[in-house]
Short mmCIF file of C-alpha atoms in Angstrom, two decimals:
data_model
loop_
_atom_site.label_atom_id
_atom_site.label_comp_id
_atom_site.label_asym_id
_atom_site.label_seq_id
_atom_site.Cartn_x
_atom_site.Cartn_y
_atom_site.Cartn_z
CA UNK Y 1 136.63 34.23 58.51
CA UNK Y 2 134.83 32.67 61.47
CA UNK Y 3 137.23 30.71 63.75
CA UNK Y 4 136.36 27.53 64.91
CA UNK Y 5 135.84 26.64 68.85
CA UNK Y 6 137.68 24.03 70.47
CA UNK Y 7 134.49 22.81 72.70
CA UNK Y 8 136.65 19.88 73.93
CA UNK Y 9 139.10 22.03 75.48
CA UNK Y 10 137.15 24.53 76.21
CA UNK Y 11 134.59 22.18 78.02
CA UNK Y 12 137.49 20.76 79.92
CA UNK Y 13 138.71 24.21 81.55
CA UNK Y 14 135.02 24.33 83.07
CA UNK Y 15 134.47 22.64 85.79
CA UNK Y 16 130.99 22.29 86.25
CA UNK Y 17 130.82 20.81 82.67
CA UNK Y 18 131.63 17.56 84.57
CA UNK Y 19 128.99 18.18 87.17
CA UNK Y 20 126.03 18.88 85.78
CA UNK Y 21 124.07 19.16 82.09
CA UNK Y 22 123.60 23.25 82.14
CA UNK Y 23 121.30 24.57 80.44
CA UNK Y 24 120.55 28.29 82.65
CA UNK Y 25 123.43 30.16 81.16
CA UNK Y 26 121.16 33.57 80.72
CA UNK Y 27 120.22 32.73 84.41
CA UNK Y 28 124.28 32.46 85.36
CA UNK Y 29 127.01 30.53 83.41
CA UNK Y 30 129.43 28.28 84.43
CA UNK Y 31 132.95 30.20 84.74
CA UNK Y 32 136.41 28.95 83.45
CA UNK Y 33 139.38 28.10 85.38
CA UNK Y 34 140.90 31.66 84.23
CA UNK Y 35 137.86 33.32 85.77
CA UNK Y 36 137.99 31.33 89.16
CA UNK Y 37 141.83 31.66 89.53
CA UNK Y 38 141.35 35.27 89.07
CA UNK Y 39 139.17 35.73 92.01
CA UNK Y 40 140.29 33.62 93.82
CA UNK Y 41 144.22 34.37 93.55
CA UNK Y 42 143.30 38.05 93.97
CA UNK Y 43 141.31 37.19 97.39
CA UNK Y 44 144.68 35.19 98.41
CA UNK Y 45 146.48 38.63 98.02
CA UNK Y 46 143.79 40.15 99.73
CA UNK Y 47 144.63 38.00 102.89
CA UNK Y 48 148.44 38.28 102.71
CA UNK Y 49 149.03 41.92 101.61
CA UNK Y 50 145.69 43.44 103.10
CA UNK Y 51 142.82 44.64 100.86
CA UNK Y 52 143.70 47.93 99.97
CA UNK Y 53 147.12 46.90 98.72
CA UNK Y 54 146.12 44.35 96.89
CA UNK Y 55 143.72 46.26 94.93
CA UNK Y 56 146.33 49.11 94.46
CA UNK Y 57 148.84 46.17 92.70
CA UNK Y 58 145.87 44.71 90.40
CA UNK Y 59 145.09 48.62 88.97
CA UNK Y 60 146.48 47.83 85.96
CA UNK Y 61 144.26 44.54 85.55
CA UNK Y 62 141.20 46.51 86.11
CA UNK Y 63 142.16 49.49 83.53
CA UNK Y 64 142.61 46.11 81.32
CA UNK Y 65 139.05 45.26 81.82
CA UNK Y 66 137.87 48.40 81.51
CA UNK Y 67 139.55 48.44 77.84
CA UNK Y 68 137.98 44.83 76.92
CA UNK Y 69 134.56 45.84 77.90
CA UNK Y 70 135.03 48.75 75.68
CA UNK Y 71 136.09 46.60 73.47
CA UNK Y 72 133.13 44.28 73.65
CA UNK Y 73 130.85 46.91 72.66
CA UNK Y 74 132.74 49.43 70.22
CA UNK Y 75 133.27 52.43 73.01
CA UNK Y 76 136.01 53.91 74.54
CA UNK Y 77 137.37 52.85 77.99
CA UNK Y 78 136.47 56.34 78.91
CA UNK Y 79 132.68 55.62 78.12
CA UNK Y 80 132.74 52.52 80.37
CA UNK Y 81 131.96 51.64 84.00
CA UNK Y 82 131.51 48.92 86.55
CA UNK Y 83 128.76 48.06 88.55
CA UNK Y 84 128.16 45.44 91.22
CA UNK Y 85 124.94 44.84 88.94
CA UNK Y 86 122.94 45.14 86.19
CA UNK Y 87 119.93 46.64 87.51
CA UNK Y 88 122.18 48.55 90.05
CA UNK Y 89 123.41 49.89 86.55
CA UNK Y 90 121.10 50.49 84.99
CA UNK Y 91 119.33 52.29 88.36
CA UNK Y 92 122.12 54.12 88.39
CA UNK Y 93 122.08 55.91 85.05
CA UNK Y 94 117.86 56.38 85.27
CA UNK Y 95 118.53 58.12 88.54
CA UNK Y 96 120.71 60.61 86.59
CA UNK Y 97 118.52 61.74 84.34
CA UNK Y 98 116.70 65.06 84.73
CA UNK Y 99 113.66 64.30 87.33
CA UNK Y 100 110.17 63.43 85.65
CA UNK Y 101 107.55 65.65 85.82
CA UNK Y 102 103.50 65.63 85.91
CA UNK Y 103 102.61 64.36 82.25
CA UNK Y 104 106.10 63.06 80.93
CA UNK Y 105 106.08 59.91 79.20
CA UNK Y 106 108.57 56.97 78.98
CA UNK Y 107 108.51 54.41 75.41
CA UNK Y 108 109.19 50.98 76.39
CA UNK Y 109 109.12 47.52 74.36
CA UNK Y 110 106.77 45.07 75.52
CA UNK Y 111 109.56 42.73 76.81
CA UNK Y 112 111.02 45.36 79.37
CA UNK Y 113 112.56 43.79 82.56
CA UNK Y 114 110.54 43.83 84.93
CA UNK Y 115 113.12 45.19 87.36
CA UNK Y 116 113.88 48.33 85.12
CA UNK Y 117 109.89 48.64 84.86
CA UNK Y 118 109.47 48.69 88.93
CA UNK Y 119 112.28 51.53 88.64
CA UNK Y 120 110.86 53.42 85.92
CA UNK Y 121 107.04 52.57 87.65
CA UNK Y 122 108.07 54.23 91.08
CA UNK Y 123 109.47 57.45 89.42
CA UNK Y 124 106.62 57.66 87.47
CA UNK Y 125 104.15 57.27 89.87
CA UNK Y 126 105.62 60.45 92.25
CA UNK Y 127 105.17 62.83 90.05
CA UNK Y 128 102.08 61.76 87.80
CA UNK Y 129 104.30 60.86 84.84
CA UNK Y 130 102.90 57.15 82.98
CA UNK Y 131 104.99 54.13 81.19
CA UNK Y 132 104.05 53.26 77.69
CA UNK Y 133 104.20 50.10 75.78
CA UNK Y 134 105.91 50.21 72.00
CA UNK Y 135 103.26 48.38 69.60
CA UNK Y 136 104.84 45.37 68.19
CA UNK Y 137 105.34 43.42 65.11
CA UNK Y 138 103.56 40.19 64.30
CA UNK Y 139 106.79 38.59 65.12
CA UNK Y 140 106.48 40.01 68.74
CA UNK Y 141 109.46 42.37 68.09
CA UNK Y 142 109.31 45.79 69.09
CA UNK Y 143 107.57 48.26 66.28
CA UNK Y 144 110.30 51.33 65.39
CA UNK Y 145 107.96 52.60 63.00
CA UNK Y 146 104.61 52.49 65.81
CA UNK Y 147 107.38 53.95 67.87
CA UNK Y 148 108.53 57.46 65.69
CA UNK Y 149 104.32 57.84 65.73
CA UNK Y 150 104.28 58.11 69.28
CA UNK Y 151 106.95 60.62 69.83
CA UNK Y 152 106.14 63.98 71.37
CA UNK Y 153 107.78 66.43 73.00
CA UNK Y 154 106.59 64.60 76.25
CA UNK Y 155 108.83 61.46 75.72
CA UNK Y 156 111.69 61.51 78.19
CA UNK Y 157 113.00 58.36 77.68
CA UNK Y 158 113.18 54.72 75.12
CA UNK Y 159 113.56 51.76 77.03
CA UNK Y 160 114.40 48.32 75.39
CA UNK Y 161 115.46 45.67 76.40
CA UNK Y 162 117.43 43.55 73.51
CA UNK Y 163 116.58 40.06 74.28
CA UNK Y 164 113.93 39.37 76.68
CA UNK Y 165 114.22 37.37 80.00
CA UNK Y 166 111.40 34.72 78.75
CA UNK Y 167 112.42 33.78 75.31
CA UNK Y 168 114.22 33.85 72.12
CA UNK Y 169 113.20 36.76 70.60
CA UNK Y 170 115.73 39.61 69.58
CA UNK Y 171 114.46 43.33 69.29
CA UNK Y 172 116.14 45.24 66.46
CA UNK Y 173 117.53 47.43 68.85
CA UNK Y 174 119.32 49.59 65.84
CA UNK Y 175 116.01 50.60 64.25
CA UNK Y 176 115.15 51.58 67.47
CA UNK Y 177 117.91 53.75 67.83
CA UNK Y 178 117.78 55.45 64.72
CA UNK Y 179 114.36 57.21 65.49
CA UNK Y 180 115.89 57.48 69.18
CA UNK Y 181 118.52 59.51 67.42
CA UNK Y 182 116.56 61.69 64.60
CA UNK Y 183 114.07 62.71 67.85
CA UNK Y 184 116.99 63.32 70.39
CA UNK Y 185 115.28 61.55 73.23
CA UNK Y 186 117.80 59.23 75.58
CA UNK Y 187 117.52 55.56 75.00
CA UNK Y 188 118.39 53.01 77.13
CA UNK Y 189 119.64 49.37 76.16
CA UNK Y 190 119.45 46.12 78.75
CA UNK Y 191 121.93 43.88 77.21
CA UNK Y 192 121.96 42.04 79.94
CA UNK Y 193 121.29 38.52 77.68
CA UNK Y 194 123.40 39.73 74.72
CA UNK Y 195 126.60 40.64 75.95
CA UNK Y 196 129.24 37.23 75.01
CA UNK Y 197 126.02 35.71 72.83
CA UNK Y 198 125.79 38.43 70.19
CA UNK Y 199 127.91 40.88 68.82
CA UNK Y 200 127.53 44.52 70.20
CA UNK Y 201 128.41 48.21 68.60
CA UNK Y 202 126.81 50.68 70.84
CA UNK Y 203 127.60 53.16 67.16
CA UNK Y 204 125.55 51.42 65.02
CA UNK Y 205 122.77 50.51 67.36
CA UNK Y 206 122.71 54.63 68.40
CA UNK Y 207 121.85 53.70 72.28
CA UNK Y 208 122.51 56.44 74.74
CA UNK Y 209 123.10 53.74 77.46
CA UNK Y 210 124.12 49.99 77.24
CA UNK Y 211 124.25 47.72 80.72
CA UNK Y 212 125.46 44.07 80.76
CA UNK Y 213 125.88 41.37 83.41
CA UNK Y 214 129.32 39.68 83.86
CA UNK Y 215 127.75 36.03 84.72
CA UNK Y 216 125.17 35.19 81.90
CA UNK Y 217 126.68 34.18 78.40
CA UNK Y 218 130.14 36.32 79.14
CA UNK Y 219 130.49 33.43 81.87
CA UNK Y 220 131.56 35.91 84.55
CA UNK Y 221 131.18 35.75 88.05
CA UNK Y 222 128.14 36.91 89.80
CA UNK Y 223 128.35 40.76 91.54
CA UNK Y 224 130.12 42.53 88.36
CA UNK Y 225 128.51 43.94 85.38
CA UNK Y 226 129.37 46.66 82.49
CA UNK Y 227 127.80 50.22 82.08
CA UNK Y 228 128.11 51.83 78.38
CA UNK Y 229 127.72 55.90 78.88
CA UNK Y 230 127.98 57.79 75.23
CA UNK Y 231 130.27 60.43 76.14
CA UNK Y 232 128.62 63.23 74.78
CA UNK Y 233 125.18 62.12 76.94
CA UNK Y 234 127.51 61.64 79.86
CA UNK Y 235 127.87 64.69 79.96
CA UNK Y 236 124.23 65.76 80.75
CA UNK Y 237 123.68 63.41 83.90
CA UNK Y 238 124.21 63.92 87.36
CA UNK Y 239 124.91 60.73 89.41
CA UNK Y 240 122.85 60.04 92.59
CA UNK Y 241 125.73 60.13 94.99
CA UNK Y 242 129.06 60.49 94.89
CA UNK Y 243 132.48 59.93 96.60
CA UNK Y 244 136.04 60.34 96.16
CA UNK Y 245 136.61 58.15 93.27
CA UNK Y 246 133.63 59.87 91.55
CA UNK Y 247 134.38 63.41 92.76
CA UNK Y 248 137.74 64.62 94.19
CA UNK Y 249 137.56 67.36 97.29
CA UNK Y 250 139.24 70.35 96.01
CA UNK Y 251 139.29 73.93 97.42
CA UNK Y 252 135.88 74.86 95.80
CA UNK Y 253 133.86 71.49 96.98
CA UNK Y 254 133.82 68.16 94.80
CA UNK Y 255 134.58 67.80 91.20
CA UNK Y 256 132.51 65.32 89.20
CA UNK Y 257 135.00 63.30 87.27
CA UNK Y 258 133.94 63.84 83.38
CA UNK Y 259 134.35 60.19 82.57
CA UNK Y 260 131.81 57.47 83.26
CA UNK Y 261 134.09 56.55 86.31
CA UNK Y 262 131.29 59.17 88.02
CA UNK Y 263 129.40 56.34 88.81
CA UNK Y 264 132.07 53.96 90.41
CA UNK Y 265 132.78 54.27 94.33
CA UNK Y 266 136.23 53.40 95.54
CA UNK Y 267 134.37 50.75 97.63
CA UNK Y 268 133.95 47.63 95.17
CA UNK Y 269 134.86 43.65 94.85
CA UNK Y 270 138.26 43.83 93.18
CA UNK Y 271 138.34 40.17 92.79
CA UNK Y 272 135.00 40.36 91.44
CA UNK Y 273 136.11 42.58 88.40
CA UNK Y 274 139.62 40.44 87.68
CA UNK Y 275 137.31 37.56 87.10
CA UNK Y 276 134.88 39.83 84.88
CA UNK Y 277 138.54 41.23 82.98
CA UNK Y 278 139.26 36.80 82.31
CA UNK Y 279 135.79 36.35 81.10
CA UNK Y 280 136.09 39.73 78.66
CA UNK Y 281 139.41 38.60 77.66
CA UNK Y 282 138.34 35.06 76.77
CA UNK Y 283 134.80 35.91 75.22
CA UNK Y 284 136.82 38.31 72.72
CA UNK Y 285 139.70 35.98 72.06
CA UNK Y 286 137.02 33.41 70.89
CA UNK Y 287 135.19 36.34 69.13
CA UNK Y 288 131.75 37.13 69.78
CA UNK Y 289 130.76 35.98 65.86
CA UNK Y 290 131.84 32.35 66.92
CA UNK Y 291 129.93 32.22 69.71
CA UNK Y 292 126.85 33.45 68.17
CA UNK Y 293 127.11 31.00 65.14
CA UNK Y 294 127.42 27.79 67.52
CA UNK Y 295 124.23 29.05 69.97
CA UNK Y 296 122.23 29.62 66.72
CA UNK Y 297 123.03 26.47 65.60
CA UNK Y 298 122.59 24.48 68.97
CA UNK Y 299 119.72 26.54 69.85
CA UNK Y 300 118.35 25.73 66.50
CA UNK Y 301 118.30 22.09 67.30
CA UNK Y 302 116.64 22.14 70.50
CA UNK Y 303 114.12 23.90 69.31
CA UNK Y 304 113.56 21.32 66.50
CA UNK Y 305 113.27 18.71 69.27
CA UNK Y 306 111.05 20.02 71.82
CA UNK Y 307 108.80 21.05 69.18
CA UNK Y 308 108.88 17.26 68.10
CA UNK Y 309 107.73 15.89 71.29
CA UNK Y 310 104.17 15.63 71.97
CA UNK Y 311 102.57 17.56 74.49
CA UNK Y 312 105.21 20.38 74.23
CA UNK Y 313 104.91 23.94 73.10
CA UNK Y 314 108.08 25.98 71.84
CA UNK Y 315 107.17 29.67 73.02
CA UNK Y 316 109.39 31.17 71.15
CA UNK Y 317 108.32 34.77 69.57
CA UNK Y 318 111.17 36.44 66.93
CA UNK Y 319 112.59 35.99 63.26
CA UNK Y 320 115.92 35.53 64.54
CA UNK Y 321 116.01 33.77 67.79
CA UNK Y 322 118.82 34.00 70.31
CA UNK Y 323 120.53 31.20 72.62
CA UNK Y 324 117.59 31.62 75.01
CA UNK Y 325 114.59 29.23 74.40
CA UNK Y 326 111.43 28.81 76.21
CA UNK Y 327 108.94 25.94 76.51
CA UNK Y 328 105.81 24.65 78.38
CA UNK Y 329 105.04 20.75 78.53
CA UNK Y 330 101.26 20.09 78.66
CA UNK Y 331 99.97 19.53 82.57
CA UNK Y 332 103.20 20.16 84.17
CA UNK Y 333 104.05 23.45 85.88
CA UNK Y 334 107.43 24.89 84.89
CA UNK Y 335 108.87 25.20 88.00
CA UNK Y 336 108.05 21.23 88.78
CA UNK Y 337 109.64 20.37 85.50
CA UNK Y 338 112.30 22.59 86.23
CA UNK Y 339 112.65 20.81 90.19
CA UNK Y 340 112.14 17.14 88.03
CA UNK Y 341 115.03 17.92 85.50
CA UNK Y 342 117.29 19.05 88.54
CA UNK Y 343 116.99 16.01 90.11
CA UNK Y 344 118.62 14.25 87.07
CA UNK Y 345 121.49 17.14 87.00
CA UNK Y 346 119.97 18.99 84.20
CA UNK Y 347 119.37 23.01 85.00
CA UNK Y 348 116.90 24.69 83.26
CA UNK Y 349 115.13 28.01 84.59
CA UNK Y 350 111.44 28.82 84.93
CA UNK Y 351 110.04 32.09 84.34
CA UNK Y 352 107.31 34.13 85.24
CA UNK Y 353 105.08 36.85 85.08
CA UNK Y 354 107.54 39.36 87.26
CA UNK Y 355 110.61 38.66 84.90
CA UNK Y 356 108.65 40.34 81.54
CA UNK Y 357 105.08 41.37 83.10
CA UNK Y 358 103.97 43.40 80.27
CA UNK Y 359 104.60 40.69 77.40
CA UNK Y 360 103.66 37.97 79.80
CA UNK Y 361 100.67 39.09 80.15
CA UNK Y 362 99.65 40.29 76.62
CA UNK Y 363 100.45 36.50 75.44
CA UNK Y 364 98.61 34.98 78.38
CA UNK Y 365 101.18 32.96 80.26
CA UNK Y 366 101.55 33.05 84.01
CA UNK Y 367 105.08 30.80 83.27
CA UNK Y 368 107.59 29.24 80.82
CA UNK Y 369 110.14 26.99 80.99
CA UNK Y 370 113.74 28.31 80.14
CA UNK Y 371 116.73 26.22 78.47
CA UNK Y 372 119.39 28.90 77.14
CA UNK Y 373 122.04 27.57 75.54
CA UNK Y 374 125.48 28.40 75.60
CA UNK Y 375 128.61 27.76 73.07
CA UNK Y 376 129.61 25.18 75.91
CA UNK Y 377 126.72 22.90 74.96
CA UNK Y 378 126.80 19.66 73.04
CA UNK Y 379 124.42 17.64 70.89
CA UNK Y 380 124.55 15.01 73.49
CA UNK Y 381 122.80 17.50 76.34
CA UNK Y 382 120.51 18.60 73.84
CA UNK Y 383 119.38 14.99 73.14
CA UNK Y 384 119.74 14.14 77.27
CA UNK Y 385 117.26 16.89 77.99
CA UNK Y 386 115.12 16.34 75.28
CA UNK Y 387 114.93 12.64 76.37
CA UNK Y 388 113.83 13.69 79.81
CA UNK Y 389 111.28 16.18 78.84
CA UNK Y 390 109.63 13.84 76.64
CA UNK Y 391 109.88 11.05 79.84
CA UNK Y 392 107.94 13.65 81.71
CA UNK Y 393 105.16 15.09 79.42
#
């Protein structure tokens, strides 16, 4: 049985909940107390023990982590690393794969990031290798069946990402996987809007690779994210660089751990990853089926607003939408409405083109308007935001 959240109280350990009516959390979140004190204590140490000992005295914190981001997503703490980012993630595993060559092909749904596109576009473009776009439903969700008809022994590579930058659509990433799995071709999964909204098994979905950002809806702070590494894939990379976390010295040169530690460095933000452990801890004490039931619901009811104003346009694409829903108002430019809302302490985001270009462009919009939703919403926002949208348009 579902547990119930205690918004009040959990409203009152954030903050910024009495600053401002927030309404970006897939841009960044708004932490908890737990999550600042975390970084901030650890930062103290830092000052009054020196760096290096600090970090020596929190190991056990960030072995903690490691085990609630496995956690998170079904894997094994073995399976699991950090990264300063989520595109420095997921950079990190495409740079391990075997190089491209002339006439390779890489799968990718229409809503691909736009930074894991540039990535995949550069590598491409070397060695004569192209990027191609998964057909997709009439929902705007990625096609697994269009997708087993394009595989040849030319594909290299499935990229998805789960649930676009620009909207409320949510790919059926396991379908995906399963034709991932019955051709044996890698697939990579950017999570990086469904870790802490919906619930994750890296099994069932069949992904290869799974990356995550600690500050969207797992309310993290900015500068940590997760890597996901199926063990038995692991084993077929070969990381970029390396250094003596990822590769001890021995007598015959270095030795690649076998873990997905191989793509830490010893050099990182300690106090960045205690406040990622307090935001892993919290988002599974709450449980992940909690959270998604209140954004679906809240979500729900924006949506049911905006599209009740005049002059508005829910954008939208999806069956089942996630916490993340986009919006133009009729002779106003996102990124003014977004600047107008500010001004009355209500953050929204505005995307363009550069966030999802391929989708973006097949729909024919240079820009949306952004209001993602987190479990920390109320009624009352929705309603204060809905108010001043319909001022405006």
């Amino acid at each position: 049985m579902t547990q119930a959240l205690d918004i009040d109280q959990l409203r009152s350990e954030t903050p910024g909940c009495a600053v401002s009516t927030h309404f970006n959390h897939a841009g960044s979140s708004l932490p908890s107390n737990a999550v600042l004190a975390e970084v901030t204590e650890h930062l103290q140490r830092e000052s009054l023990y020196g760096p290096m000992e600090a970090a020596a005295n929190a190991a056990g914190l960030i072995d903690e982590a490691r085990v609630d981001a496995a956690g998170l997503v079904g894997a094994t703490p073995a399976e699991m690393a950090f990264s300063s980012s989520g595109s420095a993630a997921w950079g990190l595993a495409f740079a391990a794969l075997p190089p491209l060559m002339a006439g390779d092909r890489i799968l990718v749904g229409r809503q691909e990031w736009g930074g894991n596109l540039s990535t995949m576009q550069a590598a491409a473009k070397r060695v004569g290798a192209r990027i191609e776009t998964i057909p997709v439903h009439e929902d705007g969700s990625v096609d697994a069946d269009a997708l087993a008809a394009m595989i040849d022994d030319r594909v290299r590579l499935v990229a998805l990402t789960w649930l676009p930058a620009n909207g409320g659509l949510i790919n059926d990433a396991a379908a995906i996987g399963k034709v991932t799995r019955a051709a044996g071709i890698p697939y990579f999964i950017d999570a990086a809007q469904a870790l802490g909204q919906l619930p994750v098994d890296v099994s069932a979905i069949g992904c290869d690779m799974l990356k995550g950002s600690g500050r969207k809806f797992l309310r993290g702070p900015r500068g940590a994210a997760i890597l996901y590494l199926r063990k038995a894939f692991l084993e077929k990379l070969e990381p970029a660089y390396l250094d003596v976390l990822s590769a001890s010295w021995g007598e015959d040169g270095p030795k690649v751990r076998t873990d997905a530690l191989c793509f830490e460095t010893s050099e990182k933000s300690i106090a960045l990853l205690l406040g990622l452990g307090a935001a892993l801890k919290q988002a599974r004490s709450l449980g992940v089926d909690a959270i998604r039931q209140r954004i679906r619901h809240l979500s729900g009811q924006l949506r049911d607003q905006l599209t009740s104003i005049p002059g508005v346009t829910v954008r939208d694409l999806g069956t089942e939408k996630s916490g993340l829903v986009s919006f133009t108002v009729a002779g106003i430019a996102p990124q003014t409405l977004r600047s107008k809302l500010a001004e009355k302490r209500i953050t929204i985001a505005a995307n363009g083109i550069p966030y999802t270009p391929f989708d973006m462009t097949a729909r024919g919009l240079n820009e949306v308007a952004r209001a993602s939703v987190s479990y920390l919403n109320t009624i009352d926002e929705i309603d204060r935001l809905c108010d001043h949208v319909a001022a405006l348009a």
